[in-house]
CSV table of C-alpha atoms in Angstrom, one decimal:
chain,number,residue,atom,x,y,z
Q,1,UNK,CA,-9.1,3.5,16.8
Q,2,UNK,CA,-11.4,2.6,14.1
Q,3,UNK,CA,-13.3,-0.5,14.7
Q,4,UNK,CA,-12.5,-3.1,11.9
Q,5,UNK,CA,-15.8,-3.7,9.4
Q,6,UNK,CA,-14.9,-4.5,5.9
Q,7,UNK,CA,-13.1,-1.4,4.9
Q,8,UNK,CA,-12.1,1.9,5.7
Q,9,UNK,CA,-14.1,3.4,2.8
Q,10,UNK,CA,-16.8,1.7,3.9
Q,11,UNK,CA,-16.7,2.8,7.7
Q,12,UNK,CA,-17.1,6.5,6.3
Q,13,UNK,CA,-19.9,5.9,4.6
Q,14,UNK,CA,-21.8,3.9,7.5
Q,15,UNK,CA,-20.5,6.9,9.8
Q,16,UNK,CA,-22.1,9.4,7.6
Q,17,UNK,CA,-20.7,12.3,8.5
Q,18,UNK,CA,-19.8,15.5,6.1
Q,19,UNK,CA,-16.2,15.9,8.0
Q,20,UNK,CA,-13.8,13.3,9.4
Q,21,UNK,CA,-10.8,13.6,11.2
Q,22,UNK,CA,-8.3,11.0,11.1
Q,23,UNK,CA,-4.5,11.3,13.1
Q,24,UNK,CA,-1.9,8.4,11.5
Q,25,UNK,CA,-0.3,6.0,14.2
Q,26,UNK,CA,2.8,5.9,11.8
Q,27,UNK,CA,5.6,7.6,12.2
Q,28,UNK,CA,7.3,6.2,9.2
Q,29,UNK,CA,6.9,8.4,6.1
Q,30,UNK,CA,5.9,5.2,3.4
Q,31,UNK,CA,3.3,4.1,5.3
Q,32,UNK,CA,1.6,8.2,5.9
Q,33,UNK,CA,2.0,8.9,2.0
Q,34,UNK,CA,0.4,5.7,0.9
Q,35,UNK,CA,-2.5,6.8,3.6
Q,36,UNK,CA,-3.0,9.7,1.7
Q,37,UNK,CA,-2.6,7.7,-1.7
Q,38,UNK,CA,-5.4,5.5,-0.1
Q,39,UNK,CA,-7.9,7.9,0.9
Q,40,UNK,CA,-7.4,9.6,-2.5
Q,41,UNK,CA,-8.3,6.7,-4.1
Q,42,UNK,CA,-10.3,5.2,-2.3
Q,43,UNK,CA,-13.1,7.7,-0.1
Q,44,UNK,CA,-16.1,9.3,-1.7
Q,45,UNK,CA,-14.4,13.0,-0.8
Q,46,UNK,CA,-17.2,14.8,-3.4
Q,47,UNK,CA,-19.5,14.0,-0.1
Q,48,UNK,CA,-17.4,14.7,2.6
Q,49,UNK,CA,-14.1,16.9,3.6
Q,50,UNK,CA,-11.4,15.3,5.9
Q,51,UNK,CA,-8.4,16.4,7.6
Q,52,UNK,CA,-5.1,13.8,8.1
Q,53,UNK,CA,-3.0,14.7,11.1
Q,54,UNK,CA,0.4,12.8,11.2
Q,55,UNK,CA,4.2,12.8,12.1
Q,56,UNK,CA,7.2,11.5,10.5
Q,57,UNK,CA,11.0,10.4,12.2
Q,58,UNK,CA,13.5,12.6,10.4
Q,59,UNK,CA,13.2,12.2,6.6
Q,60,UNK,CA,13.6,14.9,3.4
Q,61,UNK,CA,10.5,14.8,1.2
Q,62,UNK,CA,10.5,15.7,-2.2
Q,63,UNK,CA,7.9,16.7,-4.8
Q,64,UNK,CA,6.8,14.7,-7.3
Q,65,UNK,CA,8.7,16.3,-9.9
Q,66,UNK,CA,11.7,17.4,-8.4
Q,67,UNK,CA,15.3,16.0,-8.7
Q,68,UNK,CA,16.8,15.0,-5.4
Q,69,UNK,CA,20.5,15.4,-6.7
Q,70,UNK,CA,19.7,19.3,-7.1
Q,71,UNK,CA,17.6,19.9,-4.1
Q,72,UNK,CA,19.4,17.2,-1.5
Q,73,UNK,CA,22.7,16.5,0.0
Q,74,UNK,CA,22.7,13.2,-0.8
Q,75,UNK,CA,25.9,12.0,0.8
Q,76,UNK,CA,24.8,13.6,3.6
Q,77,UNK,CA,21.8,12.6,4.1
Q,78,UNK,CA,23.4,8.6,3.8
Q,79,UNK,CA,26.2,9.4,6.7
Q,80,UNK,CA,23.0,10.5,8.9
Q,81,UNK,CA,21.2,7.8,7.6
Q,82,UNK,CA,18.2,9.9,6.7
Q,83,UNK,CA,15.7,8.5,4.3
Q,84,UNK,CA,14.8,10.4,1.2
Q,85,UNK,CA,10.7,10.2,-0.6
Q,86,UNK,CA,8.9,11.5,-3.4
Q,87,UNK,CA,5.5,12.8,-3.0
Q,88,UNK,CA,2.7,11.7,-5.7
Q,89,UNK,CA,2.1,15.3,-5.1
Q,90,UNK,CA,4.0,18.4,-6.7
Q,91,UNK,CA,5.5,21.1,-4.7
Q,92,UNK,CA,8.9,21.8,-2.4
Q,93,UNK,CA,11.5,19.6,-0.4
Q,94,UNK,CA,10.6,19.7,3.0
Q,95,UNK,CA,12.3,18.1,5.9
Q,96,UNK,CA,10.3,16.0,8.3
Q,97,UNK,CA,10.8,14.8,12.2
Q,98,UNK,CA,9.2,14.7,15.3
Q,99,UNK,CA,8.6,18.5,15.9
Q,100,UNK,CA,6.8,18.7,12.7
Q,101,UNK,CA,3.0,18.2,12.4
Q,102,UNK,CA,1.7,17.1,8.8
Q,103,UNK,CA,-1.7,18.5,7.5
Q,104,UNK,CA,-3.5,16.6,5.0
Q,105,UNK,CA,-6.6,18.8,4.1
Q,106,UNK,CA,-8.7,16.2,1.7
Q,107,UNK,CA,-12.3,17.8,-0.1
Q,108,UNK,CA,-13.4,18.1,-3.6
Q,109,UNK,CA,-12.1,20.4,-5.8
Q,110,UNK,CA,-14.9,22.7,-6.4
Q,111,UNK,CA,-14.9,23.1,-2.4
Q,112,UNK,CA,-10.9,23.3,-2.0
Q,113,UNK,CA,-10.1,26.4,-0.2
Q,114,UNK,CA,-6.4,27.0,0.7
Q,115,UNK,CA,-7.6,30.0,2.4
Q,116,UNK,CA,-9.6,28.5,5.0
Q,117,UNK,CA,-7.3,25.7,5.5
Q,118,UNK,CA,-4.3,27.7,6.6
Q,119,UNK,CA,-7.2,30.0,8.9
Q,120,UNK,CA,-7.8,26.4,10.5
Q,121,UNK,CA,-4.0,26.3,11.4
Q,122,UNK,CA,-3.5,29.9,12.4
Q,123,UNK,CA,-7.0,30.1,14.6
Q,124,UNK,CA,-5.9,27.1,16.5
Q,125,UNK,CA,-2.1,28.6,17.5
Q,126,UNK,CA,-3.8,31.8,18.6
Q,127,UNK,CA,-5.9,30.0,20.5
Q,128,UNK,CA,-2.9,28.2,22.1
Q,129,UNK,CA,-1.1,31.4,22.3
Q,130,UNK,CA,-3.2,34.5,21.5
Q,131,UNK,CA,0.6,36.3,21.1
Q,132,UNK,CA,1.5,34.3,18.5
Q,133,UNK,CA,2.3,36.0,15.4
Q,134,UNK,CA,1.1,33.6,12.7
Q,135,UNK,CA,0.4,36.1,9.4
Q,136,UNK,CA,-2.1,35.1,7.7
Q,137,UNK,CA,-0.8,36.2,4.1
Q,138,UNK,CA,2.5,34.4,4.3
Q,139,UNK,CA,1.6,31.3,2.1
Q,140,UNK,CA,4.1,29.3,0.2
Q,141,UNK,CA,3.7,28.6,-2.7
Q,142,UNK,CA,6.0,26.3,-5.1
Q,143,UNK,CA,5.1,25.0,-8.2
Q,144,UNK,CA,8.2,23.6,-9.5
Q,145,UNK,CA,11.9,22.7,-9.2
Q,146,UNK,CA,13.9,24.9,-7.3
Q,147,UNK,CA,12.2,24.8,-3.8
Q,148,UNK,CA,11.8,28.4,-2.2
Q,149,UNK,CA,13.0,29.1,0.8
Q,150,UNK,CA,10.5,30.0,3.3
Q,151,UNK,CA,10.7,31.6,6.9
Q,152,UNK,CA,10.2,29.7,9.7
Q,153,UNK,CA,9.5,29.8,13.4
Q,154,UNK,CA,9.9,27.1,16.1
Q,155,UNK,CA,6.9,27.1,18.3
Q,156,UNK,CA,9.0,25.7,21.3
Q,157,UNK,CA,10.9,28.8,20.9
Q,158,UNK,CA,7.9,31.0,21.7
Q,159,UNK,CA,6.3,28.6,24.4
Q,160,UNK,CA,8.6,25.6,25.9
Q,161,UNK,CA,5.1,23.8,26.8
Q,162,UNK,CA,3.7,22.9,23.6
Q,163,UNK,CA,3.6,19.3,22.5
Q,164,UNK,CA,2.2,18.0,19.2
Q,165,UNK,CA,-0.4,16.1,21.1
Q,166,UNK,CA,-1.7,19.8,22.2
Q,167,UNK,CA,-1.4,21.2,19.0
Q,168,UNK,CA,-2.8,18.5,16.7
Q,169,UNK,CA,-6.4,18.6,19.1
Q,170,UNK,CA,-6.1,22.6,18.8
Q,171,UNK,CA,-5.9,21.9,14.7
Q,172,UNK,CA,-8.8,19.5,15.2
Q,173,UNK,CA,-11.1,21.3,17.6
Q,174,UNK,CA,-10.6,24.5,14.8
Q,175,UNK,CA,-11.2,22.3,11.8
Q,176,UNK,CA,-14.4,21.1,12.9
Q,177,UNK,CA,-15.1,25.0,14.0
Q,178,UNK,CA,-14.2,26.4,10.4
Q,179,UNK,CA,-16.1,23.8,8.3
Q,180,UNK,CA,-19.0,23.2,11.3
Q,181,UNK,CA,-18.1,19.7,11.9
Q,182,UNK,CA,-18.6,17.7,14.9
Q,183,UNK,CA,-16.2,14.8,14.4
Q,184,UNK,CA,-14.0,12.9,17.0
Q,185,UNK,CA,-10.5,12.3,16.1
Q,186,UNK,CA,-9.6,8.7,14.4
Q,187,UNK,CA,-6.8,7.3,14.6
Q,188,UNK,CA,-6.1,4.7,12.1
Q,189,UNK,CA,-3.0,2.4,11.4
Q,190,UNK,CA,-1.7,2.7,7.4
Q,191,UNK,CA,-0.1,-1.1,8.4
Q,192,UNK,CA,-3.7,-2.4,8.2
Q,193,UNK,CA,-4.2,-4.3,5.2
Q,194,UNK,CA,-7.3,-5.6,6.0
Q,195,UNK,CA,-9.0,-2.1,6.9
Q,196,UNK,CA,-7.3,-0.6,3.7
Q,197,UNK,CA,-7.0,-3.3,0.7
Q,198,UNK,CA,-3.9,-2.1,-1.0
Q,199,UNK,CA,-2.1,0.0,1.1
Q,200,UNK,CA,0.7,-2.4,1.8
Q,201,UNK,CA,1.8,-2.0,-1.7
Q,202,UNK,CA,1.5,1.5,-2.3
Q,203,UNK,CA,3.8,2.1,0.8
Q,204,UNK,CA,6.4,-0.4,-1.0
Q,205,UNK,CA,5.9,1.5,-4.5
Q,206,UNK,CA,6.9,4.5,-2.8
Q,207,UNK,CA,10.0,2.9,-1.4
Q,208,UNK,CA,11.2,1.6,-4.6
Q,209,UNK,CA,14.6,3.6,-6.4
Q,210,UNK,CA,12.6,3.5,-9.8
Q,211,UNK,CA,10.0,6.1,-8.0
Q,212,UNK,CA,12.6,7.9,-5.7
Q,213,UNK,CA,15.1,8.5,-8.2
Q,214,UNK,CA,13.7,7.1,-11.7
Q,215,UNK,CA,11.2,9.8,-11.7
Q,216,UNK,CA,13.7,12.5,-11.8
Q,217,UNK,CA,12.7,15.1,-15.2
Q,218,UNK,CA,15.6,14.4,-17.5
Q,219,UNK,CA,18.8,16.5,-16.6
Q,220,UNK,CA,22.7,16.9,-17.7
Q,221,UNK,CA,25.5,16.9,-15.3
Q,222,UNK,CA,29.2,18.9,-16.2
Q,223,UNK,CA,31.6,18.5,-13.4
Q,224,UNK,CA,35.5,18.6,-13.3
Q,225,UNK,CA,37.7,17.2,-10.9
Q,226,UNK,CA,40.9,17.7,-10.5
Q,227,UNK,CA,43.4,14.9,-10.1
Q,228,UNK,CA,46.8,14.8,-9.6
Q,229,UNK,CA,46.9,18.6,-11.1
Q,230,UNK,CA,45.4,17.3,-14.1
Q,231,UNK,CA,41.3,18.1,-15.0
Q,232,UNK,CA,39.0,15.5,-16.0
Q,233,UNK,CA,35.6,16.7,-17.7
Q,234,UNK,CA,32.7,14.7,-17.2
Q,235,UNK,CA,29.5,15.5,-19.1
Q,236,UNK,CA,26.4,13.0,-18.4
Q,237,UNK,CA,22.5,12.8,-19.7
Q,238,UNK,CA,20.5,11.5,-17.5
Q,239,UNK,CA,17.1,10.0,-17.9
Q,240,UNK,CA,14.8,8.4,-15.5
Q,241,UNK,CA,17.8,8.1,-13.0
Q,242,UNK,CA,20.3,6.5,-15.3
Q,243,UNK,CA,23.1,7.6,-17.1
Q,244,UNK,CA,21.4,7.7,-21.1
Q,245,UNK,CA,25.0,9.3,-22.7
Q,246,UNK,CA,28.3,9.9,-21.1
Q,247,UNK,CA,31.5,11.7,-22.2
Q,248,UNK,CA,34.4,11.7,-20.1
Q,249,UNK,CA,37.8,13.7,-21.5
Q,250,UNK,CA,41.0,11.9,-19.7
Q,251,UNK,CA,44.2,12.0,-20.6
Q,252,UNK,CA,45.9,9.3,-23.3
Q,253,UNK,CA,48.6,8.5,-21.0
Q,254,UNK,CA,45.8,7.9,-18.4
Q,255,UNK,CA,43.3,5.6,-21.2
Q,256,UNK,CA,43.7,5.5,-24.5
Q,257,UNK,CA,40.6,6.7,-26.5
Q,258,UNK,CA,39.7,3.4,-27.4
Q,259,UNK,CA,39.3,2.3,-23.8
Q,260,UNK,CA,38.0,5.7,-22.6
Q,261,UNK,CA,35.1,4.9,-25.4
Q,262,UNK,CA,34.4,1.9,-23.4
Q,263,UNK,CA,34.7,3.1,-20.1
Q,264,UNK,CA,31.8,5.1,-21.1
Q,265,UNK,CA,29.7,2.7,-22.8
Q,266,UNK,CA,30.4,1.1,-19.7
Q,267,UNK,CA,28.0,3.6,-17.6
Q,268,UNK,CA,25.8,4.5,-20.0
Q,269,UNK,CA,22.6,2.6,-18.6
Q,270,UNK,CA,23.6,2.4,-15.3
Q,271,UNK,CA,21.5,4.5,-12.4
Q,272,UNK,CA,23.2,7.4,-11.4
Q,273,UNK,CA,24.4,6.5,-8.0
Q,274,UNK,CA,27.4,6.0,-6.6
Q,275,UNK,CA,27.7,2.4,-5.3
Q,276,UNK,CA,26.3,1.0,-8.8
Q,277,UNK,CA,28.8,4.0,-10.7
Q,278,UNK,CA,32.0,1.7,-8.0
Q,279,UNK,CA,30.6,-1.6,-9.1
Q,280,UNK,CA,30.7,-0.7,-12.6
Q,281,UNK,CA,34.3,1.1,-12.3
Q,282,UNK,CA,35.6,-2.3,-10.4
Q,283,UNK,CA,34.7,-4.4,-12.6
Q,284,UNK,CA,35.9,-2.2,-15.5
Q,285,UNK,CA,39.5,-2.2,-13.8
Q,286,UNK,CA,39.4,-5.8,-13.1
Q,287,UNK,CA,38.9,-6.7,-17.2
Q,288,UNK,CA,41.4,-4.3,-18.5
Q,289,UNK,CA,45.3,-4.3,-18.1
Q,290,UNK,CA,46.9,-0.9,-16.8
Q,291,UNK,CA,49.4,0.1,-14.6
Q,292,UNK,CA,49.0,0.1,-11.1
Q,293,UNK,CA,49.5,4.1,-11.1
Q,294,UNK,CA,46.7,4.5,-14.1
Q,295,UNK,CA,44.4,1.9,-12.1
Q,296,UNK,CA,44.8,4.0,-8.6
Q,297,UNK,CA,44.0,7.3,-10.4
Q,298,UNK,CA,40.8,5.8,-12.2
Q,299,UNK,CA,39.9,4.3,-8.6
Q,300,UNK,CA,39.8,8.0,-7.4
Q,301,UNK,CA,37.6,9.4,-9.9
């Protein structure tokens, strides 16, 4: 572990060294993005390259500018009580757990090389397994919304004995080969406040529904449902992850347009999520007189 001085920053420098490896104790998803928020913003990487090495329990991850109601099952994802985050970064939704090992390849622009960084990866599982067919050419790339789907291979499916512990000091031990570095691996805790001023924080930003969901790219929903063989059109803006206009076409014997009108204006503003959408709907029911046939239909919407 890192020996506690004044900073992290301000171990690297006193270390000196061109290339630093660093492996998260986390395994919660918050705390590992806001490490690499930290180091970002916070280490000289125009002098020196490093590599992040860390693990997440099961969690979906999207990009940065993706919209989790297209690319998630949502209601899934709460009966399994899986987590969902937003990178600061752009690119795909991924899906994170203990059999997956997280590179975090940190330099300066001018010296980035995507190349060389997935060489590092490859070169270390054919030196594991010198049969494994890792190709070289086969690099995703995703710069927006949808995500593409990309093949896959389960390295416990080609050798039982591999452990992330195996493969994260093969990643290493190549990494420091590839850039000629001579670095020992660090492992640092993102928890630490005092060894990273901040971090605390950033890990909460990340948590918060404004950033998860509020930083969805605007987007329209039309859906139908069908209710007692009668169809009821719903057509929604929404903006920053709430509803910004809503238009709902229900029957008069259901509401009458008047009180359809303020059904609406009753979700416009509201986040686009379904325990806020049953508050709202509740309350709605509970200051407005209808039959008990009328208020059981609405219920099911």
């Amino acid at each position: 572990s890192v020996r506690l001085k004044s900073t992290l920053s301000t171990f690297f420098d006193e270390v000196g060294k061109a290339g630093i490896i660093l492996k998260s104790a986390s395994i919660g998803i918050f705390e590992n993005l806001a490490l690499e928020d930290w180091i970002h913003d916070h280490v000289d990487l125009q002098n020196r390259s490093m590599l992040l090495l860390w693990r997440n329990s099961p969690v979906v991850v999207i990009g940065r500018h993706q919209n989790p109601w297209q690319e998630c099952n949502l209601p899934l994802m709460r009966r399994l009580g899986i987590p969902l985050a937003r990178r600061r970064s752009g690119g795909g939704t991924v899906f994170h757990d203990f059999g997956n090992i997280n590179m975090t390849f940190f330099t300066s622009k001018k010296k980035y090389d995507r190349h060389r960084n997935l060489k590092v990866v490859t070169s270390a599982l054919k030196a594991l397994r010198p049969d494994l067919d890792s190709n070289t050419s086969e690099v995703i790339k995703s710069n927006a919304t949808p995500s593409v789907p990309s093949p896959v291979k389960n390295l416990l499916d080609v050798d039982p004995t591999l452990d992330s512990s195996t493969i994260m000091d093969a990643i290493a031990s190549q990494y420091n080969n590839e850039f000629g570095f001579d670095g020992p691996v660090i492992t640092v805790d993102p928890t630490h406040e005092a060894l990273m001023p901040g971090i605390h924080k950033m890990a909460q930003d990340l948590q918060t529904w404004e950033w998860i969901y509020g930083r969805t790219p605007k987007f329209s929903v039309c859906t139908s449902l069908v209710v007692d063989d009668v169809t009821i059109q719903f057509d929604m803006d929404i903006k920053n992850g709430t509803v910004e206009q809503c238009a709902v076409e229900i029957p008069e014997d259901w509401l009458s347009p008047e009180m359809v009108n303020e059904f609406t204006s009753t979700l416009n503003g509201s986040k686009y999520c379904p325990n806020e959408t049953a508050v709202l709907v509740a309350a709605f029911m509970r200051t407005h007189s209808m039959t008990g046939g009328v208020a059981e239909k609405i219920h099911r919407l």
